[in-house]
PDB file of C-alpha atoms in Angstrom:
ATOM      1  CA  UNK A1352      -7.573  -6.305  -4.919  1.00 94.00           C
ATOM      2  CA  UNK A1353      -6.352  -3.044  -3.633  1.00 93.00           C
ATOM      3  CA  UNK A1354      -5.863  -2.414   0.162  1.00 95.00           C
ATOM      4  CA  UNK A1355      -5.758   1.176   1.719  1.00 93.00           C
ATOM      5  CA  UNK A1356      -4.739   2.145   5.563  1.00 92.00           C
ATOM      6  CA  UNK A1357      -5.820   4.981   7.062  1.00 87.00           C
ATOM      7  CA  UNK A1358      -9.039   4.860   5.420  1.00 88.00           C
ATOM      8  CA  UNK A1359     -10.936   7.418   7.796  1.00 82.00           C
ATOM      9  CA  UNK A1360     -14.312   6.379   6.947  1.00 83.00           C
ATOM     10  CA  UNK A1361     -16.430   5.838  10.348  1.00 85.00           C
ATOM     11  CA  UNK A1362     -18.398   2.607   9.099  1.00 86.00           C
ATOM     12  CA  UNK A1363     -17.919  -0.841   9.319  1.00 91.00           C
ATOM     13  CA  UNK A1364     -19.243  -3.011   6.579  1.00 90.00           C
ATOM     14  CA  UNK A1365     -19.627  -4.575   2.964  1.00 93.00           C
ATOM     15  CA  UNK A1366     -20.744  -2.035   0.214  1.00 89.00           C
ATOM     16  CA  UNK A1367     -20.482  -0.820  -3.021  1.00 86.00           C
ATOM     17  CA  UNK A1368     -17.166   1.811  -3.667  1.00 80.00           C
ATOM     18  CA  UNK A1369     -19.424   5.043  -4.095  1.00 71.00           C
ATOM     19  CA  UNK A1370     -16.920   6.594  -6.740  1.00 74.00           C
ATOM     20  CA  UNK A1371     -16.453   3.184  -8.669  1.00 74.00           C
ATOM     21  CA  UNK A1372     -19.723   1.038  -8.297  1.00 78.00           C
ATOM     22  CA  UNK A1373     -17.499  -1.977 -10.181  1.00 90.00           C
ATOM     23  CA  UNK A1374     -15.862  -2.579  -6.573  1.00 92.00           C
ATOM     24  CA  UNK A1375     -17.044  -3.960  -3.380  1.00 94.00           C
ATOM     25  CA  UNK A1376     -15.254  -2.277  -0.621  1.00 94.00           C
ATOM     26  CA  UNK A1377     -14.850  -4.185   2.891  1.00 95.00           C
ATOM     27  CA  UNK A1378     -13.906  -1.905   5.722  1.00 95.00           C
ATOM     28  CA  UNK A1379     -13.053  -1.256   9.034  1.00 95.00           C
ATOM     29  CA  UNK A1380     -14.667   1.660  11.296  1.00 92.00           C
ATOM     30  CA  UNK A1381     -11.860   4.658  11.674  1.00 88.00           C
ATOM     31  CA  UNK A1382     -11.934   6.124  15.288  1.00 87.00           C
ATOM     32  CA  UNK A1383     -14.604   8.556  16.235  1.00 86.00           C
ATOM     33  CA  UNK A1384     -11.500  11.241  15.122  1.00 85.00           C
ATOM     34  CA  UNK A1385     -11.478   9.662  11.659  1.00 82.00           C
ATOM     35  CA  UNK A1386      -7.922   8.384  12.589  1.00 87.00           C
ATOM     36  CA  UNK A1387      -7.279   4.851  11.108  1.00 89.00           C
ATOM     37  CA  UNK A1388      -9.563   2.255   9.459  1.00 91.00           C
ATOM     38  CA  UNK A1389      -8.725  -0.195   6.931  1.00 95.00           C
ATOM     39  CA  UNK A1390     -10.184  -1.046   3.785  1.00 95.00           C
ATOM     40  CA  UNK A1391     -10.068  -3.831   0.674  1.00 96.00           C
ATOM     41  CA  UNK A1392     -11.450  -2.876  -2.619  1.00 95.00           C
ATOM     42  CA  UNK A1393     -12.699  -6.060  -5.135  1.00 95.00           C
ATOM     43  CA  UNK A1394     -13.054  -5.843  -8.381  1.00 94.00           C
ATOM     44  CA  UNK A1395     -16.433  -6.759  -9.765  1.00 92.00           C
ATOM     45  CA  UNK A1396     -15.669  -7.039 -12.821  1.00 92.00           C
ATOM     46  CA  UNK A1397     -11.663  -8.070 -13.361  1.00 93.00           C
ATOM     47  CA  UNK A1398     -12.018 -11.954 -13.204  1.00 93.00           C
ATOM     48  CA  UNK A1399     -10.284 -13.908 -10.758  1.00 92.00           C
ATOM     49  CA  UNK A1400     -10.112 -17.320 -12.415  1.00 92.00           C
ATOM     50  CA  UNK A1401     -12.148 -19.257 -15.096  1.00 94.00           C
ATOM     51  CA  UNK A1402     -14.610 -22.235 -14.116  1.00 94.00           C
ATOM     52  CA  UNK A1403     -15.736 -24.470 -16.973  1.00 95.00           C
ATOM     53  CA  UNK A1404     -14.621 -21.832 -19.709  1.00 95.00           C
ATOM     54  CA  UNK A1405     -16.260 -18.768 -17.938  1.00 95.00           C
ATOM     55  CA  UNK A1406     -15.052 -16.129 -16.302  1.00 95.00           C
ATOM     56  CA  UNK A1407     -15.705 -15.728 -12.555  1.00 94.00           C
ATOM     57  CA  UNK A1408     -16.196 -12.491 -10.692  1.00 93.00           C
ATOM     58  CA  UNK A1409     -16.178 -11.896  -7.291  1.00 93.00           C
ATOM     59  CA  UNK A1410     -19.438 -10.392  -6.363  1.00 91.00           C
ATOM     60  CA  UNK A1411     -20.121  -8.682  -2.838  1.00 91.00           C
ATOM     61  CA  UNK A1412     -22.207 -11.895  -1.334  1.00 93.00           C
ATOM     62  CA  UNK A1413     -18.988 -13.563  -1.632  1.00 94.00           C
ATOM     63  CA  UNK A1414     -17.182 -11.589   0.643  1.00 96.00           C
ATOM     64  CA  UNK A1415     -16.970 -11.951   4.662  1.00 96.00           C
ATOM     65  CA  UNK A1416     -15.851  -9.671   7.086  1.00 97.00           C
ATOM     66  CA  UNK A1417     -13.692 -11.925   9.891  1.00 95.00           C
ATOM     67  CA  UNK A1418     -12.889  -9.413  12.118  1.00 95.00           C
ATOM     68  CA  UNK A1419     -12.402  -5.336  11.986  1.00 95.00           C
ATOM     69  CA  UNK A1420     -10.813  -2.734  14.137  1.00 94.00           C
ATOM     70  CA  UNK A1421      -9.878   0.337  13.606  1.00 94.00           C
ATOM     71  CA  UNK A1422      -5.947  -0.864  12.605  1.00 94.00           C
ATOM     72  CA  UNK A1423      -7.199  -4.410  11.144  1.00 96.00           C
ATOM     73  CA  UNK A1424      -9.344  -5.821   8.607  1.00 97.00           C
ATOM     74  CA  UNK A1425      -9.935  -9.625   8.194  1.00 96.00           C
ATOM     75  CA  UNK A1426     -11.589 -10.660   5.057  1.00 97.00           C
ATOM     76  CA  UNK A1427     -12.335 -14.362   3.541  1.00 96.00           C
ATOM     77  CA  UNK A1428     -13.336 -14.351  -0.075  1.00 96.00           C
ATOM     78  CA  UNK A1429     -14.848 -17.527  -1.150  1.00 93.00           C
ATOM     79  CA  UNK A1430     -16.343 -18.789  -4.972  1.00 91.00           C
ATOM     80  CA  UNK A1431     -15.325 -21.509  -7.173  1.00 91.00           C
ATOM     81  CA  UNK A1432     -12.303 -20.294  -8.164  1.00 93.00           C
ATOM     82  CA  UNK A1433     -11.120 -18.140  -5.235  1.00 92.00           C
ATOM     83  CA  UNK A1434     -10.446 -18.800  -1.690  1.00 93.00           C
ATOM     84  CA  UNK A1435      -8.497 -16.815   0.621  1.00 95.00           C
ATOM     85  CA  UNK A1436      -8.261 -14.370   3.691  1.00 95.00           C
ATOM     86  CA  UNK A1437      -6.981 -11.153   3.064  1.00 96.00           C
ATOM     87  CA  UNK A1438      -5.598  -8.959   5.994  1.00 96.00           C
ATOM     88  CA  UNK A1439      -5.392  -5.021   5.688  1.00 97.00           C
ATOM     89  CA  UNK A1440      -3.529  -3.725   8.432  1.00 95.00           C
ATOM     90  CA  UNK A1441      -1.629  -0.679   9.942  1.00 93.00           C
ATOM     91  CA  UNK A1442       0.342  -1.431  13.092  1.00 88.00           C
ATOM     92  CA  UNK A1443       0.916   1.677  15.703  1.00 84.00           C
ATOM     93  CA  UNK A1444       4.577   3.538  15.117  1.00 77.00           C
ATOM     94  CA  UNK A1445       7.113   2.274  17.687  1.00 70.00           C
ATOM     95  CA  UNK A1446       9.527   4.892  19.256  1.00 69.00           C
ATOM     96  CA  UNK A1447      12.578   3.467  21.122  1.00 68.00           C
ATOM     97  CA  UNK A1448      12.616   6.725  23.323  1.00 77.00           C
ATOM     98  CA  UNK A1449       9.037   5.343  24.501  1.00 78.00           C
ATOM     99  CA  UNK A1450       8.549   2.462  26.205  1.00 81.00           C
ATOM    100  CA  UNK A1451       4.827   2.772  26.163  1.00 85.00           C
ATOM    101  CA  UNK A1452       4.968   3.184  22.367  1.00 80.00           C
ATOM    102  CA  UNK A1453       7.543  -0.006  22.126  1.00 78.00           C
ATOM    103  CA  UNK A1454       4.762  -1.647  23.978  1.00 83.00           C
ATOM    104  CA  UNK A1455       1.732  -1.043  21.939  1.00 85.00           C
ATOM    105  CA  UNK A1456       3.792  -2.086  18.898  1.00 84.00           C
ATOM    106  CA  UNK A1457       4.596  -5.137  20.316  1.00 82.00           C
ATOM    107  CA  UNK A1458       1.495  -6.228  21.749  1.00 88.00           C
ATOM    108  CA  UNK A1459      -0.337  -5.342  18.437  1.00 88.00           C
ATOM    109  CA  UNK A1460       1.723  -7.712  16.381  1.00 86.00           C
ATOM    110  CA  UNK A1461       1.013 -10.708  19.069  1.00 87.00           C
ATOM    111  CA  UNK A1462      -2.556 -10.071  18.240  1.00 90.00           C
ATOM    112  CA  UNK A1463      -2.168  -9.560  14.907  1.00 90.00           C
ATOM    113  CA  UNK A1464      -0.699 -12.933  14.829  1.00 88.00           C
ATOM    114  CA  UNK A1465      -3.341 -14.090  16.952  1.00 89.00           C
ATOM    115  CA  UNK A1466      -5.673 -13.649  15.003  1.00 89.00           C
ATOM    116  CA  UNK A1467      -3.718 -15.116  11.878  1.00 86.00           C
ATOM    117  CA  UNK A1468      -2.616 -18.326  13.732  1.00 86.00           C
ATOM    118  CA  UNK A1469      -6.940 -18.509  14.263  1.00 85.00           C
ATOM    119  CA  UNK A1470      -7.239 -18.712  10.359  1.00 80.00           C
ATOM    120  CA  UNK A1471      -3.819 -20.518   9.288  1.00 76.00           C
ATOM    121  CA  UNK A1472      -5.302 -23.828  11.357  1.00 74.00           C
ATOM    122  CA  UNK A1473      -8.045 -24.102   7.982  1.00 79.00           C
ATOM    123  CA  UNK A1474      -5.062 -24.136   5.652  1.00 84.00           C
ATOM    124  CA  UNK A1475      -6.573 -21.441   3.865  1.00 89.00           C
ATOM    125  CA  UNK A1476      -4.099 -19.245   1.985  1.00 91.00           C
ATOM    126  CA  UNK A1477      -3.547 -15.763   3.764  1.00 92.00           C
ATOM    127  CA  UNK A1478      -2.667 -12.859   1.853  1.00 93.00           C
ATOM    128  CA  UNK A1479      -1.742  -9.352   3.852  1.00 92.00           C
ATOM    129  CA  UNK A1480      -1.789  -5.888   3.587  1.00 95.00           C
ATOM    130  CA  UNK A1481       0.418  -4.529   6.154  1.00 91.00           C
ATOM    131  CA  UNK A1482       1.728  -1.159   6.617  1.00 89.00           C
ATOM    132  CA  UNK A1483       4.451  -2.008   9.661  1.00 83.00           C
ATOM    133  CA  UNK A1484       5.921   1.156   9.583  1.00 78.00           C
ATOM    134  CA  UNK A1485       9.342  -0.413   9.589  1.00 70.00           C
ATOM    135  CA  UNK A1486      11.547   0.599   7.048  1.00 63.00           C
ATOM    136  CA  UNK A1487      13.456  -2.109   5.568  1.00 59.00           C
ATOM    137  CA  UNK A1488      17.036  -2.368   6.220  1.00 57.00           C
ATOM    138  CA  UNK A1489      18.385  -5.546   4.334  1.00 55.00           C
ATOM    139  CA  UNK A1490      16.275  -8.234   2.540  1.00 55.00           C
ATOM    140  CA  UNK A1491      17.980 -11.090   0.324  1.00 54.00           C
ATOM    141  CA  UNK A1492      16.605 -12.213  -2.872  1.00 54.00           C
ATOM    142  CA  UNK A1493      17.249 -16.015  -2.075  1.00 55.00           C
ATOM    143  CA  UNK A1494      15.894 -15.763   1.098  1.00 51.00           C
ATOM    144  CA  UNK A1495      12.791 -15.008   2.950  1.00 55.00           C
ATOM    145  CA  UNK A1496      14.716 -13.237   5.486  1.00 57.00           C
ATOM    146  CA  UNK A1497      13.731  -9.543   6.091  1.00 55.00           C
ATOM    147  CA  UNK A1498      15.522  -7.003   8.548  1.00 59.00           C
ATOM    148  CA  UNK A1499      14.035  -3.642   9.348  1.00 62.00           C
ATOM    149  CA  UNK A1500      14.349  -0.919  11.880  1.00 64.00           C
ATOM    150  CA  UNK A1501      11.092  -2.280  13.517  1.00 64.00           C
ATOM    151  CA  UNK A1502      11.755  -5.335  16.176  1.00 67.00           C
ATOM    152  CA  UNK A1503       8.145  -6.015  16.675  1.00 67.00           C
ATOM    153  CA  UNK A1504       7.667  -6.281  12.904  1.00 68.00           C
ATOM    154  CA  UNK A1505      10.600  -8.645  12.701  1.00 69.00           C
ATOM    155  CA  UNK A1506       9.515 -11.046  15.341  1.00 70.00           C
ATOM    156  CA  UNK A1507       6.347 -10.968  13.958  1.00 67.00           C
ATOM    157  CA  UNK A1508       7.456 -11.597  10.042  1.00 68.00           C
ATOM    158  CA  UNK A1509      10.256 -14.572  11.391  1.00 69.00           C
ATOM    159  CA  UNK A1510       7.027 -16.072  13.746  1.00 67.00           C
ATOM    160  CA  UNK A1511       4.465 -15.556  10.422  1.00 64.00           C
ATOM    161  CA  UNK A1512       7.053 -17.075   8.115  1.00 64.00           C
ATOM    162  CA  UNK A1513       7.682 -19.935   9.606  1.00 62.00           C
ATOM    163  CA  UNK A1514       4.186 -21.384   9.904  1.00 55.00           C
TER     164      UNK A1514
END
């Protein structure tokens, strides 16, 4: 798996990487300006498990697009040996000297979590892809504890990491 923000492509959908045809790209729709978008890339042909002694791809009819904006992709992947929603996202910059920016930060992470508390009730395992922009300011090895310069980020990790 290999997630990418800021992906600029204009179309939504499930297709074939057109540089690497061995990946399955799921993506997000970039703003008419070509500003944002979100895309996961899945190897076709780097096996994700073993079932019964084989080998077991993931293969493009296996993957689902949840939801998509511009700044979110959801994606469940689902075979016999792989089961999981995977969440490529970029969250808006927050500026303390704005309150309007402050805002938008905020209010993306409550949907961002939103949307995750939607998935976390099937117990399936969640894996993100999240550029905060937050830079990190202290983080402990024996912890899960994060700080960073970003508040909504860190109300939004502390909320996410406790479910």
């Amino acid at each position: 798996l290999a997630a990418f923000q800021e992906y600029s492509d204009r179309n939504k959908g499930i297709k074939l990487a057109p540089q690497y045809k061995q990946y399955t790209v799921a993506q997000s729709a970039a703003t008419e300006r070509g500003k944002l978008g979100c895309a996961l890339y899945i190897s076709g042909t780097l096996p994700f498990g073993t079932y019964k002694g084989q080998e077991v791809c993931i293969t493009s009819q296996k993957v689902l697009i949840l939801h998509s904006e511009p700044s979110l992709l959801i994606v469940r992947i689902t075979n016999m040996v792989f089961n999981a929603i995977i969440v490529v996202a970029h969250s808006p910059w927050k500026d303390n000297e704005d309150p309007v920016r402050t805002k938008q930060s905020i209010d993306w992470f409550k949907s961002l979590q939103q949307h995750l508390n939607r998935w976390n009730e099937h117990n399936i395992p969640i894996i993100t892809f999240i550029d905060a922009n937050a830079a990190i300011q202290s983080a402990s090895a024996n912890t899960d504890k994060i700080q960073s310069d970003h508040e909504p980020f860190d109300l939004w990790y502390a909320d996410f990491n406790s479910t």
